[in-house]
């Protein structure tokens, strides 16, 4: 369901999340918090000083009157009165006195680029069933030049999803199975002695690619896990003191199994913070699982994507042009303050021992911009921030031991924070 342009005369109620798809012409995820998040606090802040999740929740202002039925949402208006939010920053007290120029109209080329990325889900669906939300998350990561942590039980098509995404975008993809005996040089590359020339030459590792699938990254020791830090942050590999640039685009898609922890090495918080988003791949619904079996019953071969009809619908040049468009998406000061308030609330939550860092705040800004652009808008709304808060922040917070014993999850803590932080209007 595509997003319609703003209509003047109506002010939206941003206290709830609209159910719109980030990619036009396709049905989006029905969950208002996509990519595996669950809204367990749909009624806003809980009564009393503590909500259902067990953490303190400041009382939120009463929701505004909803717009008339059928009205299209419009851009959020500045607050009528100033004052500090629950974490300090004050929202704008009045609208600018000088009229602001309207965003430039999109060219035909820009619309074609968005349409080509919208077709990525159609291509991936030819091989992968029931994971449209995860495909959208991967596209957002490519637009933001970020890395992705995929979590799901074995057999939910994590590897096939990455291969099909690379085929539809004409990107090179390499897979590395992380094992306890994997060495850093096996990932980044190493110097090899050539007996014919009596010299050392550099042999590139699998990290020199566009999409690197780090399969079961938590099964390799921290020494090998750390070998990806420079590649993920600096997009280069240093061997023998000489930096070597990685190809563009470069995205690490790491997978981990959430049900088996014996013989694993959990990723440290410093490395988890390097991932832009964490996507949870659920078990497909019954109808989707029947479709999977039906395809295999009719000679579907997951190793032969060409036979499945997967074709290239976009390329690296389209991604570069789309990134430039995403960077031009406008973000109002009230939305920036809203992002900061959410992140600061995680640092003061009694249920968390570690809150979101400033890097996490910039990541939420980037993903919200990409979501708005995919929705066909040139501005970010608080609803965009809410939609991407769970996948962007869920792996950046750490629960206290007593909160885990009480059955509190990071998802429920984020739900409570999103329900308590005032939404700019």
XYZ file of C-alpha atoms in Angstrom:
425
model
C 0.000 0.000 0.000
C 1.753 3.109 -1.191
C 1.946 6.266 0.876
C -0.068 9.239 -0.394
C 1.366 12.763 -0.393
C 0.550 15.027 2.556
C -2.796 16.850 2.387
C -3.037 20.271 3.927
C -5.535 20.982 6.632
C -5.098 17.827 8.674
C -2.693 17.223 11.501
C -1.912 13.536 12.156
C -1.860 11.806 15.464
C 1.637 10.409 15.731
C 0.969 8.644 18.981
C 0.206 5.451 17.064
C 2.053 3.756 14.248
C 0.316 3.741 10.840
C 0.278 0.427 9.020
C 2.005 1.389 5.778
C 4.491 -0.482 3.698
C 7.968 1.004 3.217
C 8.028 -0.305 -0.344
C 5.260 0.763 -2.740
C 3.045 -1.675 -4.615
C 3.534 -4.441 -2.056
C 1.730 -5.360 1.087
C 3.868 -4.398 4.059
C 4.235 -6.142 7.402
C 1.077 -6.053 9.479
C 2.986 -5.598 12.724
C 3.369 -1.863 13.455
C 6.867 -2.673 14.715
C 8.398 -4.582 11.777
C 11.317 -6.991 11.571
C 10.361 -9.164 14.518
C 9.405 -6.513 17.124
C 6.276 -7.081 19.160
C 4.187 -4.260 20.504
C 3.320 -5.416 23.990
C 2.404 -1.929 25.208
C -0.104 -0.736 22.664
C -2.070 1.230 25.242
C 0.779 3.671 25.827
C 2.340 4.214 29.229
C 1.155 1.872 31.941
C -0.725 3.161 34.950
C 1.378 3.945 37.956
C 5.125 4.566 38.141
C 5.941 1.192 36.602
C 4.475 -0.359 33.449
C 3.895 -3.969 32.535
C 7.535 -4.325 31.556
C 8.741 -3.413 35.048
C 10.539 -0.158 34.296
C 9.666 3.379 35.247
C 7.490 5.102 32.672
C 6.788 8.844 32.893
C 3.190 9.661 32.182
C 2.606 10.637 28.564
C 0.346 13.527 27.523
C -3.188 12.592 26.423
C -3.394 11.605 22.744
C -4.605 14.167 20.281
C -7.959 13.826 18.562
C -7.566 11.545 15.513
C -7.938 13.101 12.069
C -11.153 12.621 10.093
C -11.592 9.236 8.470
C -9.783 8.924 5.158
C -7.529 11.941 5.709
C -3.965 11.556 4.525
C -1.205 12.165 7.090
C 0.697 15.403 6.885
C 4.087 16.481 8.128
C 4.379 16.913 11.898
C 3.810 20.492 13.045
C 6.021 22.171 15.675
C 4.754 22.160 19.234
C 2.616 25.137 20.177
C 4.264 25.634 23.528
C 7.804 25.004 24.554
C 9.210 23.186 27.526
C 11.633 20.413 28.229
C 10.816 16.815 27.521
C 11.309 13.995 30.029
C 15.045 13.922 29.325
C 15.810 17.627 29.016
C 15.671 18.795 25.374
C 12.986 21.337 24.627
C 10.891 21.116 21.489
C 10.532 24.230 19.295
C 8.190 26.794 20.806
C 6.836 28.165 17.532
C 7.011 27.745 13.794
C 9.701 29.682 11.866
C 8.663 33.195 11.031
C 9.978 32.919 7.488
C 8.283 30.396 5.147
C 10.486 27.428 4.405
C 11.024 26.421 0.761
C 9.229 23.245 -0.273
C 11.376 20.193 -1.077
C 12.195 19.962 -4.784
C 10.026 17.712 -6.872
C 11.438 14.305 -7.645
C 12.756 13.693 -11.117
C 11.705 10.769 -13.252
C 15.077 9.135 -12.636
C 14.624 9.310 -8.852
C 11.186 7.739 -9.112
C 12.565 4.972 -11.312
C 15.310 4.227 -8.778
C 12.767 3.894 -5.974
C 10.603 1.670 -8.172
C 13.571 -0.567 -9.009
C 14.365 -1.054 -5.310
C 10.676 -1.747 -4.692
C 10.925 -4.641 -7.136
C 13.662 -6.253 -5.049
C 11.053 -7.810 -2.760
C 9.285 -9.302 -5.753
C 12.495 -10.910 -6.980
C 13.511 -12.225 -3.569
C 10.000 -13.652 -3.067
C 10.608 -15.922 -6.061
C 13.040 -17.899 -3.899
C 12.233 -16.933 -0.296
C 8.688 -17.101 1.088
C 7.311 -15.097 4.001
C 10.316 -12.868 4.782
C 9.295 -9.592 3.098
C 9.961 -7.545 6.235
C 13.531 -8.885 6.458
C 14.116 -7.985 2.797
C 13.008 -4.419 3.532
C 15.425 -4.286 6.461
C 18.301 -5.452 4.275
C 17.470 -2.794 1.665
C 17.461 -0.147 4.410
C 20.902 -1.341 5.546
C 22.224 -1.036 1.977
C 20.826 2.488 1.718
C 22.489 3.445 5.018
C 25.780 1.613 4.301
C 25.233 -0.361 7.498
C 25.630 -3.954 8.595
C 22.954 -6.448 9.620
C 22.682 -9.088 12.330
C 20.241 -11.848 11.336
C 18.859 -14.016 14.104
C 16.701 -17.047 13.479
C 16.458 -20.748 14.086
C 18.099 -23.046 11.521
C 16.194 -23.503 8.294
C 14.465 -20.127 7.849
C 16.432 -19.294 4.657
C 18.979 -16.860 6.058
C 21.656 -17.890 3.534
C 19.208 -18.147 0.635
C 17.855 -14.698 1.487
C 21.324 -13.155 1.227
C 22.154 -14.962 -2.022
C 18.890 -13.920 -3.656
C 19.309 -10.314 -2.526
C 22.764 -10.210 -4.108
C 21.447 -11.682 -7.357
C 18.597 -9.162 -7.607
C 20.983 -6.232 -7.023
C 23.891 -7.585 -9.101
C 26.174 -7.649 -6.050
C 28.959 -10.140 -5.385
C 28.251 -12.340 -2.379
C 30.629 -14.573 -0.403
C 29.845 -16.851 2.507
C 32.163 -17.709 5.399
C 31.282 -20.452 7.868
C 32.635 -19.245 11.208
C 34.083 -22.154 13.178
C 36.195 -22.372 16.369
C 39.401 -22.904 14.354
C 38.853 -20.010 11.911
C 41.765 -17.549 11.950
C 41.639 -13.781 11.240
C 43.717 -14.238 8.104
C 41.128 -16.647 6.764
C 38.674 -13.747 6.703
C 40.736 -10.677 5.824
C 43.442 -12.290 3.691
C 47.150 -12.773 4.290
C 50.620 -12.500 2.769
C 51.705 -15.551 0.803
C 55.316 -16.289 -0.106
C 55.908 -16.786 -3.825
C 58.938 -19.049 -4.349
C 59.279 -18.016 -8.006
C 59.723 -14.309 -7.239
C 61.059 -14.748 -3.693
C 58.528 -12.117 -2.561
C 55.394 -11.978 -0.463
C 52.138 -11.193 -2.224
C 48.778 -10.392 -0.684
C 45.980 -12.877 -1.220
C 42.569 -11.347 -0.628
C 40.210 -12.992 1.824
C 36.443 -13.397 1.454
C 35.918 -9.993 3.083
C 36.708 -8.410 -0.301
C 33.176 -8.593 -1.641
C 29.899 -6.640 -1.628
C 27.777 -8.888 0.584
C 29.685 -10.970 3.123
C 27.600 -13.592 4.904
C 29.255 -14.348 8.252
C 27.376 -17.554 9.020
C 27.083 -18.350 12.745
C 29.459 -15.587 13.719
C 29.112 -16.462 17.406
C 30.827 -19.845 16.890
C 34.274 -18.360 16.280
C 36.627 -17.020 18.998
C 36.706 -13.281 19.794
C 40.064 -12.931 18.022
C 38.481 -13.799 14.687
C 35.313 -11.838 15.445
C 37.439 -8.747 16.064
C 39.077 -9.101 12.652
C 35.858 -7.705 11.161
C 35.849 -4.527 13.260
C 38.136 -2.522 10.966
C 36.370 -3.777 7.866
C 32.936 -2.875 9.236
C 33.857 0.587 10.495
C 36.661 1.807 8.210
C 35.753 -0.322 5.152
C 39.360 -1.340 4.757
C 41.721 -4.125 5.804
C 45.241 -3.474 7.090
C 47.773 -6.234 6.461
C 51.469 -5.732 7.180
C 50.767 -2.062 7.942
C 49.232 -1.348 4.529
C 45.511 -0.476 4.319
C 43.555 -2.025 1.471
C 40.150 -0.587 0.620
C 37.115 -2.828 0.322
C 34.731 -2.680 -2.645
C 31.683 -0.455 -2.564
C 29.074 -1.266 -1.410
C 30.258 -3.479 1.429
C 27.810 -4.967 3.931
C 28.384 -7.666 6.532
C 25.325 -9.859 7.109
C 26.067 -11.945 10.204
C 23.811 -14.764 11.389
C 23.457 -16.396 14.766
C 21.305 -19.164 16.211
C 19.145 -18.030 19.179
C 18.399 -21.505 20.551
C 21.839 -23.085 20.945
C 24.596 -21.467 22.979
C 26.860 -24.410 23.816
C 30.302 -23.868 22.350
C 29.554 -20.315 21.243
C 31.237 -16.970 21.878
C 28.609 -14.234 22.344
C 29.436 -11.038 20.521
C 30.651 -8.300 22.880
C 28.600 -5.130 23.217
C 31.266 -3.111 21.405
C 30.865 -5.260 18.307
C 27.084 -5.515 18.526
C 26.962 -1.719 18.374
C 28.665 -1.873 14.965
C 25.609 -3.495 13.404
C 23.088 -1.016 12.070
C 20.044 -3.224 12.641
C 19.179 -6.618 14.059
C 16.523 -8.539 12.130
C 14.656 -11.492 13.592
C 13.522 -14.080 11.042
C 10.434 -15.847 12.370
C 9.064 -19.246 11.406
C 6.823 -18.702 8.351
C 3.050 -18.722 8.758
C 1.162 -21.890 7.857
C 0.168 -20.667 4.388
C 3.734 -19.570 3.646
C 5.134 -22.908 4.803
C 2.675 -24.741 2.550
C 3.922 -22.606 -0.338
C 7.517 -23.569 0.499
C 6.667 -27.262 0.312
C 4.670 -26.724 -2.861
C 7.665 -25.155 -4.570
C 9.976 -27.969 -3.529
C 7.390 -30.474 -4.731
C 7.575 -28.837 -8.155
C 11.369 -29.166 -8.534
C 12.433 -25.856 -6.962
C 16.219 -25.854 -6.497
C 17.484 -23.220 -4.029
C 20.964 -23.571 -5.523
C 19.775 -22.496 -8.976
C 18.332 -18.998 -8.705
C 18.208 -18.522 -12.458
C 15.818 -21.438 -12.802
C 13.622 -19.808 -10.150
C 13.388 -16.701 -12.329
C 15.419 -14.352 -10.144
C 16.856 -11.536 -12.241
C 18.709 -8.287 -11.753
C 16.356 -5.344 -11.098
C 18.872 -2.801 -9.750
C 22.609 -2.375 -9.376
C 25.366 -0.605 -7.430
C 24.824 2.633 -9.374
C 21.155 2.643 -8.385
C 22.108 2.142 -4.751
C 24.595 5.031 -4.892
C 21.966 7.344 -6.393
C 19.407 6.212 -3.813
C 21.826 6.966 -0.976
C 22.185 10.513 -2.256
C 18.392 10.886 -2.242
C 18.145 9.471 1.283
C 20.740 11.977 2.482
C 18.487 14.778 1.186
C 15.479 13.658 3.250
C 14.626 16.460 5.680
C 14.521 15.932 9.455
C 12.866 18.590 11.596
C 14.392 19.712 14.908
C 11.439 18.269 16.826
C 12.070 14.835 15.289
C 15.770 15.060 16.135
C 14.846 15.866 19.740
C 12.422 12.931 19.759
C 15.192 10.531 18.684
C 17.496 11.864 21.397
C 14.768 11.559 24.053
C 14.185 7.896 23.163
C 17.882 7.065 23.355
C 18.390 8.967 26.604
C 15.422 7.180 28.151
C 17.190 3.836 27.622
C 20.175 5.097 29.631
C 18.038 5.880 32.680
C 15.764 2.812 32.571
C 16.106 0.762 35.782
C 15.640 -2.428 33.740
C 18.751 -1.801 31.620
C 22.401 -1.921 32.589
C 23.448 -0.498 29.205
C 21.536 2.043 27.155
C 21.806 3.241 23.585
C 25.010 5.067 22.673
C 25.201 8.211 20.508
C 26.143 5.899 17.635
C 22.790 4.205 18.140
C 21.021 7.566 17.940
C 22.681 8.357 14.616
C 21.765 4.870 13.397
C 18.097 5.457 14.276
C 18.227 8.744 12.381
C 19.707 7.038 9.309
C 17.233 4.156 9.251
C 14.284 6.514 9.780
C 15.434 8.556 6.794
C 15.708 5.472 4.607
C 12.248 4.292 5.710
C 10.746 7.696 4.863
C 12.393 7.676 1.419
C 11.143 4.171 0.669
C 7.680 5.374 1.698
C 7.838 8.091 -0.963
C 8.325 11.053 1.383
C 11.052 13.687 1.580
C 10.692 14.247 5.333
C 10.867 12.105 8.490
C 7.931 11.763 10.886
C 7.877 10.379 14.447
C 6.073 7.345 13.030
C 9.180 6.535 10.962
C 11.252 6.676 14.152
C 8.845 4.348 15.955
C 8.794 1.889 13.058
C 12.587 1.491 13.067
C 13.218 1.787 16.819
C 13.020 -1.950 17.542
C 15.333 -3.271 14.794
C 17.799 -0.409 15.313
C 17.988 -0.427 19.120
C 17.114 -3.958 20.315
C 20.730 -5.191 20.169
C 22.217 -2.010 21.677
C 20.616 -2.351 25.107
C 21.529 -4.813 27.839
C 19.126 -6.049 30.500
C 19.976 -6.212 34.173
C 20.159 -9.702 35.643
C 17.204 -9.091 37.961
C 15.105 -7.877 35.013
C 15.856 -11.073 33.090
C 14.825 -13.152 36.092
C 11.488 -11.323 36.117
C 10.925 -12.221 32.465
C 11.441 -8.709 31.102
C 12.791 -8.533 27.544
C 14.539 -5.798 25.611
C 11.492 -5.602 23.347
C 9.153 -4.867 26.264
C 11.506 -2.218 27.635
C 11.597 -0.477 24.246
C 7.802 -0.703 24.051
C 7.529 1.028 27.419
C 9.936 3.765 26.390
C 8.147 4.394 23.092
C 4.877 4.610 25.005
C 6.198 7.061 27.590
C 8.352 9.515 25.615
C 6.124 12.397 24.415
C 5.619 12.454 20.651
C 6.125 15.824 18.938
C 3.063 17.084 17.063
